[in-house]
CSV table of C-alpha atoms and ligand atoms in Angstrom, one decimal:
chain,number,residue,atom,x,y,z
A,354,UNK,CA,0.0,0.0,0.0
A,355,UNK,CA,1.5,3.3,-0.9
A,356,UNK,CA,1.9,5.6,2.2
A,357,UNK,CA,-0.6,8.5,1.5
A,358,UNK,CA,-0.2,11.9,3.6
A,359,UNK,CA,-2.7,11.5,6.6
A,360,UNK,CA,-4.3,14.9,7.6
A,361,UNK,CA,-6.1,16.3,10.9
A,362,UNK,CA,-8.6,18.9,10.5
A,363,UNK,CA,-10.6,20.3,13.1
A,364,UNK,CA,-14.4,19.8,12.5
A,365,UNK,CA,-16.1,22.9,10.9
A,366,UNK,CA,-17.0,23.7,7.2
A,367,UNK,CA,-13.9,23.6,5.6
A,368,UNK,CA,-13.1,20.1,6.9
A,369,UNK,CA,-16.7,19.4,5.9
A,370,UNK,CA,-16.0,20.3,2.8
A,371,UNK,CA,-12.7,18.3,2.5
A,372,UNK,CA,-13.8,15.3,4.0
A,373,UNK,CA,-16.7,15.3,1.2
A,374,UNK,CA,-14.0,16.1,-1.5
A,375,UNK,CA,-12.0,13.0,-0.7
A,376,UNK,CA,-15.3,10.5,-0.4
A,377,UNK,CA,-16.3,12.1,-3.9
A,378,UNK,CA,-12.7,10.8,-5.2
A,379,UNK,CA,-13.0,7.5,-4.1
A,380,UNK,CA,-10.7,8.1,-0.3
A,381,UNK,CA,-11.1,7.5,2.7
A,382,UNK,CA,-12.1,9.8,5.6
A,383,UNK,CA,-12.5,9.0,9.7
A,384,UNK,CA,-15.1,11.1,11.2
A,385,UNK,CA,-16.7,10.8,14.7
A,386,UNK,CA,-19.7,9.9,15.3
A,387,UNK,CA,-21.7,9.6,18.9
A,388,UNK,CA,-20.5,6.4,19.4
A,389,UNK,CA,-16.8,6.3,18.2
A,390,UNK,CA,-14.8,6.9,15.2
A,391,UNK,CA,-15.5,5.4,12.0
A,392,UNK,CA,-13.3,5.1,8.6
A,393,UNK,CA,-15.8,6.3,5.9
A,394,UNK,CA,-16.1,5.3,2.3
A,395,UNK,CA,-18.4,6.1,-0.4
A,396,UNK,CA,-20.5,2.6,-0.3
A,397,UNK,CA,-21.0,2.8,-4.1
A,398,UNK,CA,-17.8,2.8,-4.9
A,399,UNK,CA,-15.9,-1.2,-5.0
A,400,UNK,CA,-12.4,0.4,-5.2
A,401,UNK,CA,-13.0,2.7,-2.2
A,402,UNK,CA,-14.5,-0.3,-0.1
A,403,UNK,CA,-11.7,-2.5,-1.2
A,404,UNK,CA,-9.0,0.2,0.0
A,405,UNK,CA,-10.9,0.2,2.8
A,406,UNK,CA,-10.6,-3.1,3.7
A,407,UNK,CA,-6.7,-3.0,3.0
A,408,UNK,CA,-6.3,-0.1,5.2
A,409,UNK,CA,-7.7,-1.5,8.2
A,410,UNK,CA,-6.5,-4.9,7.4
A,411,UNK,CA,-9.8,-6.4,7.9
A,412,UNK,CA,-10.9,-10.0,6.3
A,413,UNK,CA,-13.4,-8.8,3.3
A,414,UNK,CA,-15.5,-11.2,4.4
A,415,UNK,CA,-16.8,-9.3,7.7
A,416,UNK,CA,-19.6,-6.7,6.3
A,417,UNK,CA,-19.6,-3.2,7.1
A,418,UNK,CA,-22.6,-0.8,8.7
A,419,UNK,CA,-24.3,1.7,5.9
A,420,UNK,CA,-24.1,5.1,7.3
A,421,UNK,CA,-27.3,7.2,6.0
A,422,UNK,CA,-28.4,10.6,6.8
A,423,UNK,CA,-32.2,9.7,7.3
A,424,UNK,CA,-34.4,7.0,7.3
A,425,UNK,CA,-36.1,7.8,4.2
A,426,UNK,CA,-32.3,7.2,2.8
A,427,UNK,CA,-31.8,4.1,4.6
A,428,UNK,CA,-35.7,2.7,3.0
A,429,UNK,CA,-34.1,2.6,-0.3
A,430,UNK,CA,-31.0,0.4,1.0
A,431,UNK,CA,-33.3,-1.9,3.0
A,432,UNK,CA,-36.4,-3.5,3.6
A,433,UNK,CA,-38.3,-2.4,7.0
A,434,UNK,CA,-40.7,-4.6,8.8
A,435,UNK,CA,-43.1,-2.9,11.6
A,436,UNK,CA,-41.1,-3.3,14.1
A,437,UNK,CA,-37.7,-1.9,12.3
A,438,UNK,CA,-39.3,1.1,11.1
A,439,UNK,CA,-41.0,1.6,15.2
A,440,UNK,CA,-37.3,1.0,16.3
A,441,UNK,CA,-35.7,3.6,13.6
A,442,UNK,CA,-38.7,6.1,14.7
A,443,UNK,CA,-37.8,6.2,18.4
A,444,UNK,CA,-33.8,5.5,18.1
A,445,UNK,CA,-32.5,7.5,14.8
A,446,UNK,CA,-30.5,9.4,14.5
A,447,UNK,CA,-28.7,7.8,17.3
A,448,UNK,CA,-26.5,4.5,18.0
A,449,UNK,CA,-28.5,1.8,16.9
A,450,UNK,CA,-27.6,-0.3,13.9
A,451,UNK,CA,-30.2,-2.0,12.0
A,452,UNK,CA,-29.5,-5.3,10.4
A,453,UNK,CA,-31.9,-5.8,7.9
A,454,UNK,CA,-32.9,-7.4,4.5
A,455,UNK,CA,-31.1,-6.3,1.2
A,456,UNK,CA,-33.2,-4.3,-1.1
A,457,UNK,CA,-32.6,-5.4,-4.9
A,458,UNK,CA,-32.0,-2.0,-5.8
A,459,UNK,CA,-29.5,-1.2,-3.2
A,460,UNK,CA,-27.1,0.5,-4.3
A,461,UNK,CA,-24.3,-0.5,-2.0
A,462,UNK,CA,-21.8,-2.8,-3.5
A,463,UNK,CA,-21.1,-6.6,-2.6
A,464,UNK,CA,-18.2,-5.8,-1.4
A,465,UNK,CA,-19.4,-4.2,1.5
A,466,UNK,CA,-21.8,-6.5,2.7
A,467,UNK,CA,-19.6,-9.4,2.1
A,468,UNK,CA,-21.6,-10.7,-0.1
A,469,UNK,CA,-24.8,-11.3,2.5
A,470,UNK,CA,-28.5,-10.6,1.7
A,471,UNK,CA,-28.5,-8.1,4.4
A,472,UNK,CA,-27.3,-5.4,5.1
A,473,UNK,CA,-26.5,-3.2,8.0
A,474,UNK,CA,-28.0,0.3,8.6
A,475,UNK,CA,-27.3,3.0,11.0
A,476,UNK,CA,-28.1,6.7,11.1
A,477,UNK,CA,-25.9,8.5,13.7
A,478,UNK,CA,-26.7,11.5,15.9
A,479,UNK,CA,-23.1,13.2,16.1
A,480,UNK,CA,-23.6,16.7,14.4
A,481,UNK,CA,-20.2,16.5,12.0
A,482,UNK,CA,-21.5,12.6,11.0
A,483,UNK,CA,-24.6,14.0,9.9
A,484,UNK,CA,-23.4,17.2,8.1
A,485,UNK,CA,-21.4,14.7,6.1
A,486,UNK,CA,-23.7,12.5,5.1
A,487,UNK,CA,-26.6,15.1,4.3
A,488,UNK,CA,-24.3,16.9,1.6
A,489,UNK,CA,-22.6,13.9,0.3
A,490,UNK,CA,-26.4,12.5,-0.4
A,491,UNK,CA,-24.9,8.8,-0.8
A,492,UNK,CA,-24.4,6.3,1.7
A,493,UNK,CA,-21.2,6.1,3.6
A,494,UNK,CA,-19.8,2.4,5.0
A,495,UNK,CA,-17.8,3.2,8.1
A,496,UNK,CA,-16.6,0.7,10.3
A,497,UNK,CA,-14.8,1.9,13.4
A,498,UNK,CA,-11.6,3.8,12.7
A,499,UNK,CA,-9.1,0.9,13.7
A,500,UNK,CA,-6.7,-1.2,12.4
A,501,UNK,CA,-8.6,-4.7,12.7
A,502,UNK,CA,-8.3,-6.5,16.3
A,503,UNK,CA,-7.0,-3.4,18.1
A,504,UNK,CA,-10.0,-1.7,20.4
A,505,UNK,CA,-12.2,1.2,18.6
A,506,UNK,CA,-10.9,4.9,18.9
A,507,UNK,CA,-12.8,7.2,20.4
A,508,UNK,CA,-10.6,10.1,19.1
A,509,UNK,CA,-8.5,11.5,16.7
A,510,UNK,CA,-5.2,10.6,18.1
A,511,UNK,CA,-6.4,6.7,18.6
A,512,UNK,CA,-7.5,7.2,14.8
A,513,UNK,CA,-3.9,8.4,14.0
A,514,UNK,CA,-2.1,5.7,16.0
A,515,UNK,CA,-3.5,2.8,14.0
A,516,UNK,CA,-4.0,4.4,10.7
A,517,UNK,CA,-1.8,7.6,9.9
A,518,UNK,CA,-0.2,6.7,6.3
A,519,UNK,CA,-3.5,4.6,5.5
A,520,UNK,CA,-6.2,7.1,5.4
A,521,UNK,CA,-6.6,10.5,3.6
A,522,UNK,CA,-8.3,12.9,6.5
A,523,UNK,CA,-9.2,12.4,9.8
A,524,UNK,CA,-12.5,15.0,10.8
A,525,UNK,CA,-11.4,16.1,14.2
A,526,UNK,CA,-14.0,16.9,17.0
A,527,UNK,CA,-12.7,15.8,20.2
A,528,UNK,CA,-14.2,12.3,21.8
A,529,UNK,CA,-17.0,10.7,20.8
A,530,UNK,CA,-19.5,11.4,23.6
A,531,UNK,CA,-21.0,7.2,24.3
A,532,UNK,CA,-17.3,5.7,23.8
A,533,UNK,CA,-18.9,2.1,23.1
A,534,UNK,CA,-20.6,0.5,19.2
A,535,UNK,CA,-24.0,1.1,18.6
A,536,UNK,CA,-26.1,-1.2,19.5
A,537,UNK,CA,-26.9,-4.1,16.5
A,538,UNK,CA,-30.3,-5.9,16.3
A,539,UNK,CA,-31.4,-7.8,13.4
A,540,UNK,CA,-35.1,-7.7,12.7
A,541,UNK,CA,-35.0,-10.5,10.3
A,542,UNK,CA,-38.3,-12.2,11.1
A,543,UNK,CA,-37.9,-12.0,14.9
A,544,UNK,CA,-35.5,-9.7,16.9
A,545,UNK,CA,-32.2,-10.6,17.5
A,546,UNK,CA,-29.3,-8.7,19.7
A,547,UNK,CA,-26.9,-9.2,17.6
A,548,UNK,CA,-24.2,-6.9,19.5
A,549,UNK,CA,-24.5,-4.9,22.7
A,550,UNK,CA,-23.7,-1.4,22.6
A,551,UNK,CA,-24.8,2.0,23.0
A,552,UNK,CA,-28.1,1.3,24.1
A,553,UNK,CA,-29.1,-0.8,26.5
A,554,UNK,CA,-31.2,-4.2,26.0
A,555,UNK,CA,-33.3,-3.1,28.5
A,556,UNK,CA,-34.2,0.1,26.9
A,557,UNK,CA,-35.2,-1.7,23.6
A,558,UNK,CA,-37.0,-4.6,25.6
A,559,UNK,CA,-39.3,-1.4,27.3
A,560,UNK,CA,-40.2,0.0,24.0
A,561,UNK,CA,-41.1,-2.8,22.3
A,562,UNK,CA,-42.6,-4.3,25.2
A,563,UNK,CA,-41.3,-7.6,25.4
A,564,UNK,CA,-37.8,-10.0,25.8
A,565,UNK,CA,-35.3,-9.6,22.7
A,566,UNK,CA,-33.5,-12.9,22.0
A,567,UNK,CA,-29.6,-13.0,21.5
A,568,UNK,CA,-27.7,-14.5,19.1
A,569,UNK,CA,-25.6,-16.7,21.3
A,570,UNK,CA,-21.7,-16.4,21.4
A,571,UNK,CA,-21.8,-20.3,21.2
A,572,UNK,CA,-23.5,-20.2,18.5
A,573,UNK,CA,-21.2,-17.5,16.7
A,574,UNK,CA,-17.9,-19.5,18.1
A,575,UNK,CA,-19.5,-22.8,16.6
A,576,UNK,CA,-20.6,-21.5,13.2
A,577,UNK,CA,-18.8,-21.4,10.1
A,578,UNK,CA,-15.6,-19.3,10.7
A,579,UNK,CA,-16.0,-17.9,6.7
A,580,UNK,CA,-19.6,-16.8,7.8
A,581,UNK,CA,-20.2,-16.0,11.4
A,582,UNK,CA,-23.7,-14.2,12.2
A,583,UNK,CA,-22.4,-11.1,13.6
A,584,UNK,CA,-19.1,-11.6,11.6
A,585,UNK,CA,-17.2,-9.1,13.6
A,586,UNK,CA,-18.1,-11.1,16.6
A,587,UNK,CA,-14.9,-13.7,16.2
A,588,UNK,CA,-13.9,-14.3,19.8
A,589,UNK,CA,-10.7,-12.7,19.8
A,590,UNK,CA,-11.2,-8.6,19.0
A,591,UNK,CA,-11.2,-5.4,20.6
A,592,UNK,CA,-7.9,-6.9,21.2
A,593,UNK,CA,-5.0,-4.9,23.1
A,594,UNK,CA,-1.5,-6.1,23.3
A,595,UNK,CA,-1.2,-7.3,26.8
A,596,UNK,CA,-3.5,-10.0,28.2
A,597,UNK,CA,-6.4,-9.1,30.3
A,598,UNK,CA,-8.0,-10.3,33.2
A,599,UNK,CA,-11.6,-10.0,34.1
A,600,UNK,CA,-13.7,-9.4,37.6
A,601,UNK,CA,-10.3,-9.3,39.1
A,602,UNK,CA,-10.5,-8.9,42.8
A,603,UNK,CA,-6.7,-9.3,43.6
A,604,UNK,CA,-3.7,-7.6,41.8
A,605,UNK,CA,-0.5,-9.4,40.8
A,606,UNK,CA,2.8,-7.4,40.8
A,607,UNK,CA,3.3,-6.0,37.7
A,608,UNK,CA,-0.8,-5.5,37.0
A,609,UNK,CA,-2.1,-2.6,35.5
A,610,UNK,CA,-5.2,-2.2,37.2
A,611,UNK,CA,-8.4,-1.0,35.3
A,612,UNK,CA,-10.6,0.2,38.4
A,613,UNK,CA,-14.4,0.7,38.7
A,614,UNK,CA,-16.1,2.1,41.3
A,615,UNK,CA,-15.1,3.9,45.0
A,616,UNK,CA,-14.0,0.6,46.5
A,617,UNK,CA,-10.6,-0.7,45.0
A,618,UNK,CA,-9.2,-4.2,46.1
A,619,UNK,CA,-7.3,-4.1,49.1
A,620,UNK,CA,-3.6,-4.9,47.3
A,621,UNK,CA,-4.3,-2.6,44.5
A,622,UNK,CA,-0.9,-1.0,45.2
A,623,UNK,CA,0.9,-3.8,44.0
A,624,UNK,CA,-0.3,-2.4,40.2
A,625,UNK,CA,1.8,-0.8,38.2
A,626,UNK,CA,-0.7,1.9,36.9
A,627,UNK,CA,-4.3,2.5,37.9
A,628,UNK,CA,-7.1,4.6,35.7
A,629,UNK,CA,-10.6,4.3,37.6
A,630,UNK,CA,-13.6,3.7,34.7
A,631,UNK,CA,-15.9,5.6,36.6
A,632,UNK,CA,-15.0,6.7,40.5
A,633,UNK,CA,-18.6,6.9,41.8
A,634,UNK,CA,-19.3,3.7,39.5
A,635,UNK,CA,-21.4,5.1,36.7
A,636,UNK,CA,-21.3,2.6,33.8
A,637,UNK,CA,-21.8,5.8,31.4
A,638,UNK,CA,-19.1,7.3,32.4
A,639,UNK,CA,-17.1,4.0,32.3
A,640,UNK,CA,-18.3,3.3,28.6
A,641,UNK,CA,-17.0,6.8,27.4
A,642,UNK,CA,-13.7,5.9,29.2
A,643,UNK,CA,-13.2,2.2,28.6
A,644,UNK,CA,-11.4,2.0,24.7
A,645,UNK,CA,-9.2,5.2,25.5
A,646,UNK,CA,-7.8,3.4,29.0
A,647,UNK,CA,-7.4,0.3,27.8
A,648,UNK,CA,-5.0,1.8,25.4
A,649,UNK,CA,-3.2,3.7,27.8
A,650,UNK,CA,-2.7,0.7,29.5
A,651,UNK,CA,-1.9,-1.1,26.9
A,652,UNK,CA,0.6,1.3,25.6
A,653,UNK,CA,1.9,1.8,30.3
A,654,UNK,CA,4.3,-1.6,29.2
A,655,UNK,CA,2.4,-3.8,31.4
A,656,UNK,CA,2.2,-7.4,30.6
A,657,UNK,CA,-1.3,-8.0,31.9
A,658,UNK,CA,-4.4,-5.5,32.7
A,659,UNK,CA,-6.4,-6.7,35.8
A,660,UNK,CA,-10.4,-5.4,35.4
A,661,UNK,CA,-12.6,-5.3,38.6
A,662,UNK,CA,-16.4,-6.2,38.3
A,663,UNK,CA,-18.3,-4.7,36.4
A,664,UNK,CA,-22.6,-4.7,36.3
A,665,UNK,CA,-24.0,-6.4,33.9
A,666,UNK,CA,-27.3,-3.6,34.1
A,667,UNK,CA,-27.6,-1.0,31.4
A,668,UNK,CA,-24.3,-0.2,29.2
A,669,UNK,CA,-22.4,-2.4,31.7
A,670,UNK,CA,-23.6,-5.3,29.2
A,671,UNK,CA,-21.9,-3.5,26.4
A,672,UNK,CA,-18.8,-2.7,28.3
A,673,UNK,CA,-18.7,-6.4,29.4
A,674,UNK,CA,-19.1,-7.9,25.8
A,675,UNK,CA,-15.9,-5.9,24.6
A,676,UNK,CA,-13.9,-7.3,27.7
A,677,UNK,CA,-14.6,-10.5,27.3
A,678,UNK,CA,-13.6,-10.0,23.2
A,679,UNK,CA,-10.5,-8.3,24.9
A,680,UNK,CA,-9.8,-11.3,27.2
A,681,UNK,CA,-10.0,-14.0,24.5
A,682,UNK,CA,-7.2,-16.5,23.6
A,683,UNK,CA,-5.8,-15.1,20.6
A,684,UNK,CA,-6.7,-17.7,18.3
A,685,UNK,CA,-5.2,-16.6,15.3
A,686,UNK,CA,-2.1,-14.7,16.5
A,687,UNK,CA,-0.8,-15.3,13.0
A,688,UNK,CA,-3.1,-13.5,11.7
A,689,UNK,CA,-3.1,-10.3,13.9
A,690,UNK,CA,-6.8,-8.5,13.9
A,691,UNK,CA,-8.8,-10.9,12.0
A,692,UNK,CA,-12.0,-9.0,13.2
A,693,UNK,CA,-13.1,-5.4,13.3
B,1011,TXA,O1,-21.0,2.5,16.5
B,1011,TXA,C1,-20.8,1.9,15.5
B,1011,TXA,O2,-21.5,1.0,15.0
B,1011,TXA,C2,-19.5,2.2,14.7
B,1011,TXA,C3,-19.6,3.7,14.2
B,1011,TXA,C4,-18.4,4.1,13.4
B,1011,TXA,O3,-20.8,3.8,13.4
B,1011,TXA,N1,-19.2,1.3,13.7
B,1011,TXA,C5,-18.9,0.0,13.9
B,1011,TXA,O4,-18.6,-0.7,12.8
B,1011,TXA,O5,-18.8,-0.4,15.0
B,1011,TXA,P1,-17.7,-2.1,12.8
B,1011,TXA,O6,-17.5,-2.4,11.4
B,1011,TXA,O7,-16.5,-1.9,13.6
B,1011,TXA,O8,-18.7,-3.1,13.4
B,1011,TXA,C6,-19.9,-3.5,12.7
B,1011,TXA,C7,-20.3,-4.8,13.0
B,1011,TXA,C8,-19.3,-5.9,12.7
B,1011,TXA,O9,-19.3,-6.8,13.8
B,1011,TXA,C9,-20.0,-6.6,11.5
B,1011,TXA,O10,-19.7,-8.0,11.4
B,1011,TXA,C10,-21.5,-6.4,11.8
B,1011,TXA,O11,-21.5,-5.1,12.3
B,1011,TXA,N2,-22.3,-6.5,10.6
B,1011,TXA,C11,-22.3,-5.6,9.5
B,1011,TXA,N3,-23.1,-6.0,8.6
B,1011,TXA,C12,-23.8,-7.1,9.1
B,1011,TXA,C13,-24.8,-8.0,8.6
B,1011,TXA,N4,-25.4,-7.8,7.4
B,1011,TXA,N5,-25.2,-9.0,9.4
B,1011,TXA,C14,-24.7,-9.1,10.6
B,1011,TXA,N6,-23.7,-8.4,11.1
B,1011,TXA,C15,-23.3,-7.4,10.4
B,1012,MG,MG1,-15.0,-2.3,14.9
């Protein structure tokens, strides 16, 4: 891959207008969204998707989230049930992602939905996603901002760790406010939590009045490696470089300690480093924290990063998923960040 120029430019209307310049040509741009950062190409364009791909070194067979500015937009990508146009009413713009049957028509190449007869649909709330996608009028695939395997940025600089050289223009407007994925549910048929994020289960299971079901990790870890449901849900992702430990209640020497809550274990100054999530134990607060200190960990030199408990209530579930993606054996070392 030739090393392109990467450039920062703070949000506003000139980097607006760049960052719609470069989809127009076929480039790639990271903007933030409410959520976290995302790499954005125009999802008409093969070439675009397939450099897209490259750059983040992500298998082109894991299918990438539509970004539209409206949800008369994401009707002509997508066919909506009842209950996926009820969901897009009371949650768009905003950090759900809706998986949902392919429309003939749709416009958005092969490439970018791997090849599936669905297709993922999201329409964010952050103001500079949404000035970007009204003007450029076509719809944008942006996975998170990453390089495959490594933990999703939540701001420029993480965006410009993993990708500087890769990516034309990074749209800089501080952190992304949530820090955790949007929430994915299929509505295929029935309902299906396909990935926790943004906003809570229980949330969803309120408006629509009833239990959502899960598709089970089991299930994912089972199926057919080439074709996992939520294909970005391999086991091993989100992955930093030293190995982590979760609901720890002790600290070995040499720990770097990821705290939650007022009440740390009582040999916590055996660690190394300590960032608290969330002193008072707000799992908000933790979400927008949790990707930017497990790279500061990561990056402390530590060998291994000890967790404390975290709830599994409200955007704790979220928070838990990526640890537990974080904490997997890293079954294809070889193959570093075969998810993302
Ligand atoms: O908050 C977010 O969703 C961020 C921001 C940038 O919008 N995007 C994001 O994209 O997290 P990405 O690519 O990192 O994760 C999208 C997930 C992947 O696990 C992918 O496998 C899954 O969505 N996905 C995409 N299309 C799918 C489909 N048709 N069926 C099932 N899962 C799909
Ligand atoms: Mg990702």
């Amino acid at each position: 891959m030739l090393a392109l120029a990467t450039r920062i430019a703070q949000a506003g209307h000139g980097a607006i207008k760049e960052a719609l310049s470069v989809l127009a040509a076929g480039g790639l741009v990271a903007f933030p969204t409410e959520t976290v950062y995302g790499l954005g190409a125009d999802a008409t364009n093969d070439s675009a998707v397939a450099n897209l791909y490259a750059a983040k070194e992500r298998p082109s067979f894991n299918p990438l989230i539509a970004h539209v500015a409206d949800l008369a937009a994401a009707r002509r990508l997508a066919r909506f049930d009842a209950v996926a146009l009820r969901l897009a009413g009371a949650f768009w713009p905003g950090p759900l992602t809706l998986v949902l049957p392919r429309l003939d028509l749709c416009p958005v190449g092969q490439l970018a939905t791997a090849g599936l007869d669905t297709i993922a649909v999201r329409v964010p709330g952050h103001a500079v996603a949404r000035d970007i996608l009204l003007a450029f009028g076509k719809p944008v695939v942006a996975p998170s901002a990453n390089r495959s395997g490594r933990v999703s940025p939540t701001s420029a600089e993480h965006v410009y760790a993993d990708l500087a050289g890769r990516i034309d223009l990074i749209v800089d407007a501080g952190a992304a406010p949530l820090g955790v994925e949007s929430t994915i549910l299929a509505c295929i048929g029935r309902t299906t939590l396909l990935r926790p994020g943004a906003i809570p289960r229980a949330v969803i299971e309120r408006f629509l009045g009833g239990e959502i079901a899960t598709a089970a990790m089991a299930d994912v870890a089972a199926g057919d490696e080439e074709r996992p449901i939520s294909p970005g849900m391999l086991a091993s992702h989100y992955a930093p470089r030293a190995l982590l430990r979760m609901n720890a209640v002790t600290v070995a020497p040499g720990d770097a300690l990821l705290a939650f809550g007022p009440v740390l274990p009582p040999d916590a100054g055996k660690a190394r480093t300590i960032l608290n999530l969330s002193d008072g134990g707000d799992v908000v607060e933790a979400a927008a924290n949790l990707f930017n200190y497990l790279r500061i960990l990561d990056s402390s030199g530590a060998s291994s990063i000890a967790v404390m408990p975290i709830p599994e209530t409200e955007l704790g579930e979220a928070i838990n998923d990526r640890l537990r993606h974080a904490a997997a054996p890293r079954h294809n070392a070889a193959r570093p960040g075969a998810a993302g």
